[in-house]
Amino acid sequence: MRPLELLAPARNLECGIAAIDHGADAVYIGPERFGARAAAGNSLADIAALCRHAHQYDAKVYATVNTLLRPDELAPAEQLIHELYKVGVDAILVQDMQLLHLSLPPIALHASTQADNRTAQKVRLLREQGFRRVVLARELSAAEVSAIHEAVPDVELEVFVHGALCVSYSGQCYISEHLFGRSANRGECAQVCRMPFDLIDSDGRLLQQGRHLLSLKDLNLIDHLELLAQSGATSFKIEGRLKDVAYVKNVTAAYNQRLNQLVRRHPDRYCRASKGRCTYSFQPNLDKTFNRGFTTYFLHGRQPDIFSPDTPKAMGEFVGRVKEVRGSSFTVAGTARFANGDGLCYIYKNERARELRGFRINRAEGNRLFPQHMPSDLRPGLSLWRNQDQEFERQLARPSSQRKIPLALSLSVVPEGFRLQAGEAEATVLCPHQQAQKPQRDNIERQLARLGDTPYELESLHVPADFPYFVSNSQLAELRRSLVAALAPRTSHLDASHLAPRTSHLDASHLDVSHLDASHLDIPLMQCRHCLRYALGFCVRHGGARPQWREPLYLRLSDGHRFRLEFDCHNCQMNVLPV
């Protein structure tokens, strides 16, 4: 039986606890340094607190130490990893293979997706270096994941299933460093891919103007978890270490429910990687959480409509179309219910551009809405999306989940008193045996069920049918408290004994080149599986029209910076190069 892990992001301690409470089997969190998200660092004290909370449910905590390091940072990074190990972190995510030359504690190593893991050869090489798990490139199809699993079956494979997509293969994007001196491989990405570009050909003809040609939709594979599990994936990762707690709650809960359904369909094949079942006070809905529209990306091979050229912003859920505009209000044709304060948006179109525009509802009377400021360009038939749902946000702002581990308890008599057992854990109270004057079963169950703020809840209780003794409430409370203490995890670290030796022979192409000034090198600033030839309908290889432009094509930012596009059709890849 293969454990399946739902892996959720933790921007901070609050988000990490919320992820665990809403069903995550593991969370990943960044320490104060070297975590590949400069805006999402956390203290050792907070990471230790998250470990204590997670380990109650046999859930794991992974720390991101996945920036590329300067020579003067190696010693501090080594010290940090020892400190992370001491506070209970179960594994670290690594990009820089220089770390393998350091004296590390026996902590499990996961190869970050920024190590550019897209082939079985690379995964095999990482396994030989002692990596327990490899986080695969987001661009891989299910068939490619399956081929890697078949070639290297003894390595855990982690795949992204939800969240924002980088247009470049992770770890192979240097455009932010090139333009602004901010390295994506050191947690300082300027998100150039979300900016508007003009597309021009070699004759200077303007083919596209001011469009977000490199901005991808968000990944959503919630309907394809079984396919990924069949392909050999072990861990299902939600992107979002910069997302807020509402995002973490909603997305984690949605995927938790789907993974549970998968396990129930195949109880002899799969199980969950941690303990506990969740009850929610809300209905998870991925459309109501930040997204740029959804795509399955390359799960089934190359697909159309994976990018969002009109806007890099969140559009939210489709709620209907404008039916009638009257003075300072309008009506919506649709079934959605609205609340004061909801945020709506629409795509404004003219001859030159398409852009996202939004407004806030000041008052809602059924489907008649009174905006705070009435947009002058609202017209009947215009499609509307809701990118802020006030009622849903209020639900998520409150305590919204309870996670409990069901206990099957057994009370028995021992010569010196009474014993309470749950699996291998047990507790004994020493006391004389007293004959009961009336049946004790109901009171025993009532007292043992008082598990309060512990992670546990009573699922069943076995008391011998001929149990004749009186057990006081104080004795039952002592048994309950002692058993809870016995159930607490004694150790949390994964078995990492197989990880030595940690010597690296990885090819130098996997080391840091982000410090180089790529404008003087004929190397790609981005390597993309997303292809503008294909996206715009001009890839002859995939049935598109023959283009009339003259190549090479160029992307141009509003400040005049240009980038040459190289179409590597042999590898079905588009490269973005400096000019």
Coordinates of C-alpha atoms in Angstrom, one line a residue:
M1 CA 0.0 0.0 0.0
R2 CA 1.5 3.3 -1.1
P3 CA 1.1 6.4 1.1
L4 CA 0.0 9.5 -0.8
E5 CA 1.1 12.9 0.5
L6 CA -0.7 16.2 0.2
L7 CA 2.0 18.9 0.5
A8 CA 0.9 22.4 1.2
P9 CA 2.7 25.7 1.4
A10 CA 3.4 27.7 4.6
R11 CA 4.2 31.4 4.3
N12 CA 4.4 31.5 8.0
L13 CA 3.4 29.6 11.2
E14 CA -0.2 30.6 10.9
C15 CA -0.4 29.3 7.3
G16 CA 1.5 26.1 8.3
I17 CA -0.9 25.3 11.1
A18 CA -3.9 26.0 8.9
A19 CA -2.5 23.7 6.2
I20 CA -2.2 20.8 8.7
D21 CA -5.6 21.5 10.3
H22 CA -7.2 21.5 6.8
G23 CA -5.7 18.1 5.8
A24 CA -2.1 18.5 4.6
D25 CA 0.1 15.5 5.1
A26 CA 3.2 17.7 5.0
V27 CA 4.0 21.4 4.7
Y28 CA 7.0 23.2 3.2
I29 CA 8.3 26.4 4.8
G30 CA 11.2 28.8 4.4
P31 CA 13.7 29.7 7.1
E32 CA 14.9 33.2 7.5
R33 CA 17.7 32.7 4.9
F34 CA 18.3 30.6 1.8
G35 CA 14.6 29.7 1.2
A36 CA 14.1 30.9 -2.4
R37 CA 11.4 33.3 -1.3
A38 CA 13.0 36.4 0.2
A39 CA 9.6 37.6 1.4
A40 CA 8.6 34.4 3.2
G41 CA 11.3 33.7 5.9
N42 CA 10.5 32.2 9.3
S43 CA 12.3 32.0 12.6
L44 CA 13.6 28.7 14.0
A45 CA 11.1 29.1 16.9
D46 CA 8.2 29.3 14.5
I47 CA 9.4 26.3 12.5
A48 CA 9.9 24.3 15.7
A49 CA 6.3 25.2 16.7
L50 CA 5.0 24.0 13.3
C51 CA 7.0 20.8 13.7
R52 CA 5.3 20.1 17.1
H53 CA 1.9 20.7 15.7
A54 CA 2.4 18.7 12.5
H55 CA 4.0 15.7 14.2
Q56 CA 1.0 15.1 16.4
Y57 CA -0.7 13.9 13.2
D58 CA 2.4 12.2 11.8
A59 CA 2.6 15.0 9.3
K60 CA 5.9 16.2 8.1
V61 CA 7.6 19.6 7.8
Y62 CA 10.1 20.3 5.0
A63 CA 12.3 23.4 5.0
T64 CA 13.4 25.1 1.8
V65 CA 17.1 25.7 1.6
N66 CA 17.0 25.9 -2.1
T67 CA 18.7 29.1 -3.1
L68 CA 22.0 29.1 -5.0
L69 CA 24.7 30.0 -2.5
R70 CA 27.8 32.2 -2.6
P71 CA 31.0 30.7 -1.2
D72 CA 30.7 32.8 2.0
E73 CA 27.2 31.5 2.6
L74 CA 28.1 27.8 2.7
A75 CA 29.1 27.7 6.4
P76 CA 26.0 29.6 7.6
A77 CA 23.8 27.3 5.4
E78 CA 25.4 24.3 7.0
Q79 CA 24.8 25.7 10.5
L80 CA 21.2 26.4 9.5
I81 CA 20.6 22.9 8.4
H82 CA 21.8 21.5 11.7
E83 CA 19.5 23.9 13.5
L84 CA 16.6 22.9 11.4
Y85 CA 17.3 19.2 12.1
K86 CA 17.4 19.9 15.8
V87 CA 14.0 21.6 15.9
G88 CA 12.4 18.6 14.1
V89 CA 12.4 19.4 10.4
D90 CA 12.0 16.2 8.5
A91 CA 13.7 17.1 5.2
I92 CA 15.3 20.0 3.4
L93 CA 14.7 21.0 -0.3
V94 CA 18.0 21.6 -2.1
Q95 CA 18.9 23.3 -5.4
D96 CA 22.6 24.0 -4.9
M97 CA 24.7 20.8 -5.0
Q98 CA 27.5 22.5 -3.1
L99 CA 25.6 21.6 0.0
L100 CA 26.4 17.9 -0.6
H101 CA 30.1 18.6 0.2
L102 CA 29.2 20.0 3.7
S103 CA 29.0 18.1 7.0
L104 CA 25.2 17.7 7.2
P105 CA 23.1 16.0 9.8
P106 CA 21.2 12.8 8.9
I107 CA 18.3 14.7 7.4
A108 CA 16.5 13.6 4.3
L109 CA 17.2 15.5 1.1
H110 CA 14.7 16.5 -1.5
A111 CA 15.9 17.9 -4.8
S112 CA 14.0 21.1 -5.5
T113 CA 12.3 21.6 -8.8
Q114 CA 14.8 24.4 -9.3
A115 CA 17.4 21.8 -9.8
D116 CA 15.7 21.3 -13.2
N117 CA 14.5 17.7 -12.8
R118 CA 13.0 16.6 -16.1
T119 CA 14.7 13.3 -17.1
A120 CA 15.2 9.8 -15.6
Q121 CA 18.9 10.3 -16.0
K122 CA 18.9 13.4 -13.8
V123 CA 16.6 11.6 -11.2
R124 CA 18.9 8.6 -11.2
L125 CA 21.9 10.9 -10.6
L126 CA 20.2 12.6 -7.7
R127 CA 19.4 9.3 -6.2
E128 CA 23.1 8.3 -6.4
Q129 CA 23.9 11.5 -4.5
G130 CA 21.6 10.5 -1.6
F131 CA 18.4 12.2 -2.5
R132 CA 15.3 10.5 -1.1
R133 CA 12.9 12.6 -3.2
V134 CA 12.9 14.6 -6.4
V135 CA 10.5 17.4 -7.2
L136 CA 9.8 17.1 -10.9
A137 CA 9.5 19.9 -13.4
R138 CA 6.0 21.3 -13.7
E139 CA 6.1 20.9 -17.5
L140 CA 6.2 17.0 -17.5
S141 CA 3.3 15.0 -18.8
A142 CA 1.8 12.1 -16.9
A143 CA 3.5 9.8 -19.4
E144 CA 6.8 11.4 -18.7
V145 CA 6.3 11.1 -15.0
S146 CA 5.5 7.4 -15.4
A147 CA 8.6 6.8 -17.5
I148 CA 10.8 8.3 -14.8
H149 CA 9.1 6.2 -12.1
E150 CA 9.6 3.1 -14.1
A151 CA 13.3 3.9 -14.7
V152 CA 14.0 4.9 -11.1
P153 CA 11.3 3.3 -9.0
D154 CA 13.1 3.7 -5.6
V155 CA 12.9 7.5 -5.6
E156 CA 9.9 9.4 -4.3
L157 CA 8.5 11.7 -7.0
E158 CA 6.8 14.9 -6.0
V159 CA 4.6 16.7 -8.6
F160 CA 3.0 20.1 -8.5
V161 CA -0.8 19.9 -8.8
H162 CA -2.0 23.5 -8.1
G163 CA -1.0 27.1 -8.2
A164 CA 1.0 29.6 -10.2
L165 CA 3.2 28.5 -13.1
C166 CA 6.6 29.8 -14.1
V167 CA 6.9 30.1 -17.8
S168 CA 10.5 29.0 -17.7
Y169 CA 11.7 25.6 -16.5
S170 CA 12.5 26.3 -12.8
G171 CA 16.1 27.1 -12.1
Q172 CA 16.6 28.0 -15.8
C173 CA 15.3 31.6 -15.7
Y174 CA 17.8 34.4 -15.6
I175 CA 15.8 37.3 -17.0
S176 CA 15.1 38.9 -13.6
E177 CA 18.8 38.9 -12.9
H178 CA 19.5 40.2 -16.3
L179 CA 17.1 43.2 -16.1
F180 CA 17.1 44.1 -12.4
G181 CA 20.0 42.2 -10.7
R182 CA 17.4 40.2 -8.8
S183 CA 18.1 36.4 -9.1
A184 CA 15.1 34.1 -9.2
N185 CA 17.5 31.4 -8.0
R186 CA 18.1 33.5 -4.8
G187 CA 14.5 34.2 -4.0
E188 CA 14.3 37.6 -5.6
C189 CA 12.3 37.1 -8.8
A190 CA 10.9 40.3 -10.3
Q191 CA 8.2 38.3 -12.2
V192 CA 9.2 39.6 -15.6
C193 CA 7.0 36.9 -17.2
R194 CA 3.9 38.7 -15.9
M195 CA 4.7 42.0 -17.7
P196 CA 3.1 43.1 -21.0
F197 CA 5.2 42.7 -24.2
D198 CA 5.0 43.7 -27.8
L199 CA 5.8 40.9 -30.3
I200 CA 7.6 42.1 -33.4
D201 CA 9.2 40.3 -36.3
S202 CA 12.6 40.9 -38.0
D203 CA 11.0 43.5 -40.4
G204 CA 9.8 45.5 -37.4
R205 CA 6.2 44.6 -37.9
L206 CA 4.1 44.7 -34.7
L207 CA 2.3 41.4 -34.4
Q208 CA 1.0 41.7 -30.8
Q209 CA 0.9 44.9 -28.7
G210 CA 1.0 45.2 -24.9
R211 CA 0.0 41.6 -24.2
H212 CA 1.1 39.3 -21.4
L213 CA 2.5 36.8 -23.8
L214 CA 4.6 34.9 -21.2
S215 CA 2.0 34.9 -18.3
L216 CA 0.6 31.4 -17.8
K217 CA -2.7 30.4 -16.2
D218 CA -2.6 28.7 -12.9
L219 CA -2.2 24.9 -12.6
N220 CA -5.2 22.9 -11.5
L221 CA -5.0 19.1 -11.5
I222 CA -7.6 18.3 -8.9
D223 CA -9.5 16.1 -11.4
H224 CA -6.3 14.1 -12.3
L225 CA -4.9 12.9 -9.0
E226 CA -5.6 9.3 -9.7
L227 CA -3.7 9.5 -13.1
L228 CA -0.7 11.0 -11.3
A229 CA -0.8 8.4 -8.6
Q230 CA -0.9 5.7 -11.3
S231 CA 2.1 7.4 -12.9
G232 CA 4.1 6.9 -9.8
A233 CA 3.7 10.3 -8.0
T234 CA 4.0 10.1 -4.2
S235 CA 3.6 13.7 -3.2
F236 CA 1.1 16.2 -4.6
K237 CA 2.3 19.7 -4.1
I238 CA 0.3 23.0 -3.9
E239 CA 2.3 26.0 -4.9
G240 CA 2.0 29.2 -2.9
R241 CA 4.5 30.2 -0.2
L242 CA 3.5 33.8 -0.7
K243 CA -0.2 33.1 -0.5
D244 CA -2.4 34.1 2.5
V245 CA -4.0 31.8 5.0
A246 CA -7.4 31.9 3.2
Y247 CA -5.8 30.5 0.1
V248 CA -4.0 27.7 2.1
K249 CA -7.2 26.7 3.9
N250 CA -9.4 26.5 0.8
V251 CA -7.0 24.8 -1.6
T252 CA -5.7 22.3 1.0
A253 CA -9.3 21.4 2.0
A254 CA -10.3 20.9 -1.6
Y255 CA -7.4 18.6 -2.4
N256 CA -7.7 16.7 0.9
Q257 CA -11.2 15.8 0.1
R258 CA -10.3 14.5 -3.4
L259 CA -7.3 12.5 -2.1
N260 CA -9.6 10.9 0.5
Q261 CA -12.0 9.9 -2.3
L262 CA -9.1 8.3 -4.2
V263 CA -8.0 6.3 -1.1
R264 CA -11.6 5.2 -0.5
R265 CA -11.8 3.9 -4.1
H266 CA -8.6 2.0 -3.8
P267 CA -8.1 1.1 -0.1
D268 CA -5.9 -1.8 -1.0
R269 CA -3.6 0.3 -3.1
Y270 CA -3.3 3.7 -1.4
C271 CA -3.4 5.3 2.0
R272 CA -2.8 8.8 3.4
A273 CA 0.7 9.6 4.6
S274 CA -0.6 11.1 7.9
K275 CA -3.3 10.6 10.5
G276 CA -6.5 12.5 11.2
R277 CA -9.7 13.4 9.5
C278 CA -11.0 16.9 8.9
T279 CA -14.4 18.4 9.3
Y280 CA -15.0 21.8 7.6
S281 CA -17.4 24.7 8.3
F282 CA -17.2 25.7 4.7
Q283 CA -17.4 24.1 1.2
P284 CA -14.1 24.3 -0.5
N285 CA -14.2 26.0 -3.9
L286 CA -11.1 26.5 -6.0
D287 CA -12.8 29.1 -8.2
K288 CA -13.2 31.4 -5.2
T289 CA -9.4 31.5 -4.5
F290 CA -6.8 33.6 -6.3
N291 CA -6.3 32.2 -9.8
R292 CA -5.5 33.5 -13.3
G293 CA -7.8 30.9 -14.9
F294 CA -6.9 27.2 -14.8
T295 CA -5.0 24.9 -17.0
T296 CA -3.8 21.3 -16.8
Y297 CA -0.6 22.5 -18.5
F298 CA 1.3 19.6 -20.1
L299 CA -0.3 16.8 -18.2
H300 CA -1.7 15.3 -21.4
G301 CA 0.9 16.7 -23.7
R302 CA 0.9 20.1 -25.4
Q303 CA -2.5 21.8 -25.1
P304 CA -3.9 25.1 -26.3
D305 CA -5.0 28.0 -24.1
I306 CA -2.4 27.6 -21.3
F307 CA -1.5 31.2 -21.1
S308 CA -3.4 34.3 -20.0
P309 CA -2.4 37.1 -22.4
D310 CA -5.0 39.7 -21.3
T311 CA -4.1 40.0 -17.7
P312 CA -1.7 38.4 -15.1
K313 CA -4.2 39.2 -12.3
A314 CA -6.8 37.0 -10.7
M315 CA -10.2 36.9 -12.4
G316 CA -11.9 34.5 -10.0
E317 CA -15.2 32.8 -10.7
F318 CA -17.5 33.5 -13.6
V319 CA -20.8 34.9 -12.1
G320 CA -22.8 35.8 -15.2
R321 CA -23.4 38.6 -17.7
V322 CA -24.6 42.1 -17.5
K323 CA -28.3 42.0 -18.2
E324 CA -29.4 45.7 -17.9
V325 CA -27.7 49.0 -17.0
R326 CA -29.8 51.6 -15.4
G327 CA -28.4 54.8 -13.9
S328 CA -26.1 53.9 -11.0
S329 CA -26.9 50.2 -11.0
F330 CA -27.1 47.2 -13.2
T331 CA -28.5 43.6 -13.1
V332 CA -26.7 40.4 -13.7
A333 CA -28.1 37.4 -15.6
G334 CA -26.9 34.3 -13.7
T335 CA -27.4 32.3 -10.5
A336 CA -24.7 33.7 -8.3
R337 CA -25.6 35.4 -5.0
F338 CA -23.9 38.7 -4.2
A339 CA -23.0 40.5 -1.0
N340 CA -22.0 44.1 -0.2
G341 CA -18.3 44.5 -0.8
D342 CA -17.9 41.8 -3.4
G343 CA -15.2 42.6 -6.1
L344 CA -16.2 42.1 -9.7
C345 CA -14.1 42.4 -12.9
Y346 CA -14.4 42.2 -16.6
I347 CA -12.2 42.3 -19.8
Y348 CA -12.3 45.7 -21.5
K349 CA -11.6 45.5 -25.2
N350 CA -10.8 48.1 -27.8
E351 CA -9.0 48.1 -31.1
R352 CA -5.5 48.3 -29.5
A353 CA -5.7 46.2 -26.3
R354 CA -7.6 44.1 -23.9
E355 CA -7.3 44.8 -20.2
L356 CA -8.8 43.7 -16.9
R357 CA -10.9 46.3 -15.1
G358 CA -12.6 45.9 -11.7
F359 CA -14.9 47.5 -9.3
R360 CA -16.5 47.0 -5.9
I361 CA -20.2 46.4 -5.1
N362 CA -21.4 49.0 -2.6
R363 CA -24.9 47.5 -2.3
A364 CA -26.5 44.2 -3.5
E365 CA -30.2 43.8 -3.8
G366 CA -30.6 40.3 -5.2
N367 CA -29.1 40.5 -8.7
R368 CA -29.3 44.3 -8.9
L369 CA -25.9 45.7 -8.0
F370 CA -24.9 49.2 -7.1
P371 CA -21.2 49.8 -7.6
Q372 CA -19.1 52.1 -5.5
H373 CA -18.2 53.8 -8.7
M374 CA -20.2 52.9 -11.8
P375 CA -17.9 51.8 -14.7
S376 CA -18.7 53.9 -17.8
D377 CA -18.1 51.0 -20.1
L378 CA -20.5 48.4 -18.7
R379 CA -22.7 47.1 -21.5
P380 CA -25.4 44.4 -21.6
G381 CA -23.9 41.0 -22.5
L382 CA -20.5 41.8 -20.8
S383 CA -19.1 38.8 -18.9
L384 CA -18.4 39.3 -15.2
W385 CA -16.1 37.5 -12.8
R386 CA -16.0 37.8 -9.0
N387 CA -12.4 38.0 -7.7
Q388 CA -13.4 38.8 -4.2
D389 CA -16.2 37.0 -2.4
Q390 CA -17.0 38.7 0.9
E391 CA -19.1 35.9 2.3
F392 CA -16.6 33.2 1.5
E393 CA -13.7 35.3 2.9
R394 CA -15.7 35.7 6.1
Q395 CA -16.1 32.0 6.4
L396 CA -12.4 31.4 6.0
A397 CA -11.5 34.2 8.5
R398 CA -13.2 32.2 11.2
P399 CA -12.0 28.8 12.5
S400 CA -12.9 26.6 9.6
S401 CA -11.6 23.1 10.2
Q402 CA -11.1 20.6 12.9
R403 CA -8.7 17.7 12.5
K404 CA -8.9 14.8 14.8
I405 CA -7.3 11.3 15.0
P406 CA -9.9 8.7 15.8
L407 CA -9.1 6.4 18.7
A408 CA -10.2 2.9 19.3
L409 CA -9.8 2.6 23.1
S410 CA -9.8 -0.6 25.2
L411 CA -10.2 -0.6 29.0
S412 CA -9.1 -3.7 30.8
V413 CA -8.4 -4.9 34.4
V414 CA -4.9 -5.6 35.6
P415 CA -3.9 -7.0 39.0
E416 CA -2.8 -3.6 40.3
G417 CA -5.5 -1.4 38.8
F418 CA -6.8 -0.6 35.3
R419 CA -5.2 -0.3 31.8
L420 CA -6.3 1.8 28.9
Q421 CA -4.9 1.0 25.4
A422 CA -5.0 2.5 21.9
G423 CA -3.0 0.4 19.5
E424 CA 0.5 0.0 21.0
A425 CA 0.1 2.9 23.4
E426 CA -1.1 2.2 26.9
A427 CA -1.6 3.8 30.3
T428 CA -2.1 2.2 33.7
V429 CA -3.6 3.6 36.9
L430 CA -2.8 1.9 40.2
C431 CA -5.8 1.6 42.5
P432 CA -7.7 -1.1 44.4
H433 CA -10.6 -2.8 42.7
Q434 CA -14.0 -1.8 43.9
Q435 CA -17.3 -3.5 43.0
A436 CA -19.7 -1.2 41.2
Q437 CA -23.2 -0.6 42.5
K438 CA -24.6 0.1 39.0
P439 CA -23.4 -0.2 35.4
Q440 CA -20.4 1.9 34.6
R441 CA -20.2 1.8 30.8
D442 CA -21.9 5.1 30.0
N443 CA -19.9 7.1 32.5
I444 CA -16.6 5.5 31.4
E445 CA -17.3 6.4 27.8
R446 CA -18.3 9.9 28.7
Q447 CA -15.2 10.6 30.7
L448 CA -12.7 9.0 28.2
A449 CA -14.3 10.9 25.4
R450 CA -13.4 14.2 27.0
L451 CA -10.3 14.7 24.8
G452 CA -10.8 18.5 24.5
D453 CA -8.0 20.3 22.6
T454 CA -6.0 17.2 22.0
P455 CA -5.6 15.9 18.4
Y456 CA -7.8 12.9 19.2
E457 CA -11.4 11.9 19.3
L458 CA -13.1 8.8 20.6
E459 CA -14.2 6.5 17.8
S460 CA -14.9 3.3 19.8
L461 CA -14.5 1.9 23.3
H462 CA -14.2 -1.7 24.3
V463 CA -15.1 -2.5 27.8
P464 CA -15.4 -6.2 28.8
A465 CA -19.1 -7.2 29.0
D466 CA -18.6 -8.5 32.5
F467 CA -16.7 -5.5 33.7
P468 CA -17.9 -5.3 37.4
Y469 CA -15.7 -2.5 38.8
F470 CA -16.2 1.1 39.8
V471 CA -13.6 3.5 38.3
S472 CA -13.7 7.1 39.6
N473 CA -13.8 10.1 37.3
S474 CA -10.4 11.2 38.6
Q475 CA -8.9 7.8 37.8
L476 CA -10.5 7.8 34.3
A477 CA -9.1 11.3 33.8
E478 CA -5.6 10.1 34.8
L479 CA -5.8 7.2 32.3
R480 CA -7.0 9.6 29.6
R481 CA -4.2 12.1 30.2
S482 CA -1.5 9.4 30.4
L483 CA -2.6 7.7 27.3
V484 CA -2.6 11.0 25.3
A485 CA 1.0 11.6 26.5
A486 CA 1.9 8.1 25.4
L487 CA 0.5 8.8 22.0
A488 CA 2.6 11.9 21.5
P489 CA 5.3 11.4 18.9
R490 CA 8.7 10.6 20.4
T491 CA 10.7 11.2 17.3
S492 CA 9.8 12.8 14.0
H493 CA 12.8 12.5 11.7
L494 CA 12.6 10.4 8.6
D495 CA 15.1 7.5 8.4
A496 CA 17.9 9.1 6.6
S497 CA 20.6 6.5 7.2
H498 CA 20.8 5.7 3.5
L499 CA 21.8 9.2 2.6
A500 CA 25.6 8.9 3.1
P501 CA 27.9 9.5 1.4
R502 CA 27.1 13.0 0.4
T503 CA 29.6 13.6 -2.4
S504 CA 28.5 15.3 -5.6
H505 CA 29.6 14.6 -9.1
L506 CA 26.7 16.6 -10.8
D507 CA 27.5 18.3 -14.1
A508 CA 28.5 21.9 -13.6
S509 CA 25.6 23.0 -15.8
H510 CA 23.4 22.4 -12.8
L511 CA 25.3 25.0 -10.7
D512 CA 24.9 28.7 -10.4
V513 CA 25.1 30.8 -13.6
S514 CA 22.7 33.4 -12.4
H515 CA 25.5 35.7 -11.3
L516 CA 26.7 36.1 -14.8
D517 CA 25.7 39.0 -17.0
A518 CA 23.8 37.1 -19.6
S519 CA 23.7 40.0 -22.0
H520 CA 27.3 39.1 -23.0
L521 CA 26.5 35.4 -23.4
D522 CA 24.5 33.6 -26.1
I523 CA 22.6 31.6 -23.5
P524 CA 18.8 31.6 -22.9
L525 CA 17.5 33.8 -20.3
M526 CA 14.5 31.5 -20.2
Q527 CA 13.8 28.0 -21.4
C528 CA 10.1 27.5 -22.0
R529 CA 7.9 24.7 -23.0
H530 CA 5.3 27.3 -23.6
C531 CA 5.7 28.3 -27.2
L532 CA 4.3 31.5 -28.8
R533 CA 4.3 29.9 -32.3
Y534 CA 1.9 27.3 -31.0
A535 CA -0.1 29.6 -28.7
L536 CA -0.8 32.0 -31.5
G537 CA -1.8 29.2 -33.9
F538 CA 1.3 29.2 -36.2
C539 CA 3.0 25.9 -35.3
V540 CA 2.9 24.0 -38.6
R541 CA 4.1 20.9 -36.8
H542 CA 1.0 20.8 -34.7
G543 CA -1.5 21.7 -37.4
G544 CA -1.2 25.5 -37.3
A545 CA -1.2 28.0 -40.1
R546 CA 2.1 28.9 -41.9
P547 CA 3.2 32.2 -40.4
Q548 CA 3.7 35.3 -42.7
W549 CA 6.2 37.0 -40.4
R550 CA 10.0 36.9 -40.8
E551 CA 11.9 35.4 -38.0
P552 CA 13.6 35.8 -35.6
L553 CA 10.8 37.2 -33.5
Y554 CA 11.4 39.6 -30.7
L555 CA 9.7 40.4 -27.4
R556 CA 9.8 44.1 -26.4
L557 CA 9.0 45.6 -23.0
S558 CA 7.6 49.1 -22.6
D559 CA 11.0 50.4 -21.6
G560 CA 12.5 49.3 -24.9
H561 CA 14.3 46.1 -23.7
R562 CA 14.2 43.5 -26.4
F563 CA 14.6 39.7 -26.3
R564 CA 15.1 37.3 -29.2
L565 CA 12.9 34.2 -29.5
E566 CA 14.5 30.9 -30.6
F567 CA 12.2 28.1 -31.5
D568 CA 13.9 24.8 -30.7
C569 CA 11.5 22.5 -32.5
H570 CA 13.6 19.4 -32.0
N571 CA 13.0 19.7 -28.2
C572 CA 9.6 21.4 -28.7
Q573 CA 10.9 24.3 -26.6
M574 CA 11.0 28.1 -26.9
N575 CA 14.1 30.0 -25.7
V576 CA 14.2 33.7 -24.8
L577 CA 17.6 35.2 -25.4
P578 CA 19.2 38.6 -24.7
V579 CA 19.7 41.1 -27.6

